[in-house]
Amino acid sequence: MEGILTVYDFLEKAGTFYLATVEGDRPRVRPYGAMLMFEGKIYIMAFGKTNATRQIAENPNAEICAFKGQTLRIECTLVEDNRPEVGKALVDKMPALKPALGEHGENGVMYYLSNATATFFNLMEPVETITF
């Protein structure tokens, strides 16, 4: 659990992270910031019917990258989990999203990171790897 908290804290401090998905044989990258620690898992949120949610449905393998003094890269599988309590926890954490997401986050899609390998880098040198 300590390792996943280290990853979560880094993402929180970075504020913005970049999610890479695959469309056919092409990578697609976009900035994200909505995330949550819930039931011991790191969750990210994508708004409803978007290219990102379609790409994840077709291929749930993804990579997340963030920078805050060090670089963090997370290879993972995104698993959809749209239980109302997950969406509500995100809205409670980030109330500014409520007008767009709805009372219980029903206008978003929640994913948790599974089979994840998170690697921290100083410049080009890996300094720590955490799996969860």
XYZ file of C-alpha atoms in Angstrom:
132
model
C 0.000 0.000 0.000
C 2.891 2.347 0.726
C 4.091 2.184 -2.886
C 0.732 3.089 -4.388
C 0.483 6.025 -1.954
C 3.895 7.242 -3.130
C 2.636 7.204 -6.729
C -0.662 8.887 -5.807
C 1.086 11.630 -3.802
C 3.406 12.351 -6.717
C 0.466 12.658 -9.140
C -1.379 14.908 -6.683
C 1.619 17.227 -6.342
C 2.195 17.296 -10.112
C -1.415 18.383 -10.606
C -1.485 17.556 -14.304
C -0.600 14.217 -15.813
C -0.709 13.005 -19.394
C -2.653 9.937 -20.459
C -1.543 8.056 -23.564
C -3.974 5.701 -25.248
C -3.918 3.923 -28.599
C -6.142 4.534 -31.609
C -5.456 1.887 -34.231
C -1.687 2.041 -34.537
C -1.377 5.663 -33.367
C -0.679 6.984 -29.876
C -3.009 9.658 -28.497
C -1.989 11.821 -25.528
C -4.004 14.325 -23.539
C -3.692 16.178 -20.207
C -5.722 15.064 -17.204
C -6.021 16.183 -13.600
C -9.058 14.428 -12.107
C -7.894 11.551 -9.946
C -8.808 9.846 -6.738
C -7.558 7.291 -4.246
C -10.511 5.024 -3.452
C -10.541 1.613 -1.790
C -6.763 1.380 -2.156
C -6.763 2.054 -5.915
C -5.794 5.052 -8.008
C -8.690 6.207 -10.176
C -8.730 8.656 -13.052
C -11.793 10.163 -14.691
C -12.581 10.794 -18.339
C -15.640 12.722 -19.429
C -18.394 10.569 -20.948
C -18.500 9.724 -24.653
C -15.089 10.954 -25.856
C -12.339 9.641 -28.097
C -10.411 8.668 -24.954
C -13.221 6.500 -23.555
C -13.734 4.846 -26.947
C -9.988 4.157 -27.270
C -9.804 2.708 -23.745
C -12.802 0.468 -24.467
C -11.004 -0.865 -27.561
C -7.595 -1.189 -25.877
C -7.351 -0.615 -22.109
C -3.537 -0.547 -22.095
C -2.336 2.956 -21.319
C 0.558 4.976 -20.032
C 0.489 7.963 -17.711
C 3.311 10.473 -17.440
C 3.786 13.317 -14.949
C 6.633 15.653 -14.035
C 7.384 17.373 -10.732
C 11.159 17.595 -10.282
C 11.295 13.948 -11.366
C 9.462 12.154 -14.130
C 6.918 9.446 -13.344
C 5.790 7.001 -16.018
C 3.068 4.447 -15.277
C 2.356 1.562 -17.630
C -1.058 0.159 -16.744
C -4.353 -1.335 -17.747
C -7.370 0.908 -17.160
C -10.375 -0.865 -15.667
C -13.760 0.854 -15.854
C -15.606 1.162 -12.521
C -18.684 3.369 -12.663
C -20.170 2.591 -9.281
C -21.968 5.734 -8.044
C -19.880 5.813 -4.861
C -16.674 6.187 -6.904
C -18.047 9.095 -8.937
C -19.434 10.741 -5.812
C -16.062 10.422 -4.062
C -14.426 12.251 -6.979
C -17.078 14.999 -6.979
C -16.644 15.361 -3.204
C -12.872 15.668 -3.663
C -13.128 18.045 -6.641
C -16.429 19.964 -6.261
C -15.601 22.276 -9.189
C -16.317 19.278 -11.461
C -19.861 18.808 -10.128
C -21.631 21.002 -12.747
C -20.067 18.980 -15.572
C -20.023 15.543 -13.917
C -23.320 15.575 -12.048
C -24.098 14.849 -8.406
C -22.522 11.368 -8.436
C -20.128 11.749 -11.356
C -22.624 10.118 -13.699
C -21.376 12.140 -16.702
C -17.844 10.813 -16.341
C -16.192 7.438 -16.704
C -14.051 6.248 -13.794
C -11.084 3.938 -14.373
C -8.691 2.445 -11.875
C -5.082 1.603 -12.663
C -4.452 -2.152 -12.713
C -1.350 -4.229 -13.481
C 0.604 -1.009 -13.058
C 4.347 -0.466 -13.170
C 5.299 3.025 -12.027
C 8.863 4.154 -12.636
C 10.376 7.359 -11.245
C 13.233 8.921 -13.223
C 15.887 11.547 -12.488
C 16.680 12.844 -15.941
C 17.036 9.584 -17.894
C 17.994 7.344 -14.971
C 15.300 5.183 -13.353
C 15.546 5.564 -9.566
C 12.562 3.583 -8.273
C 9.960 1.196 -9.669
C 6.693 0.379 -7.908
C 4.203 -2.219 -9.074
C 0.581 -2.427 -8.009
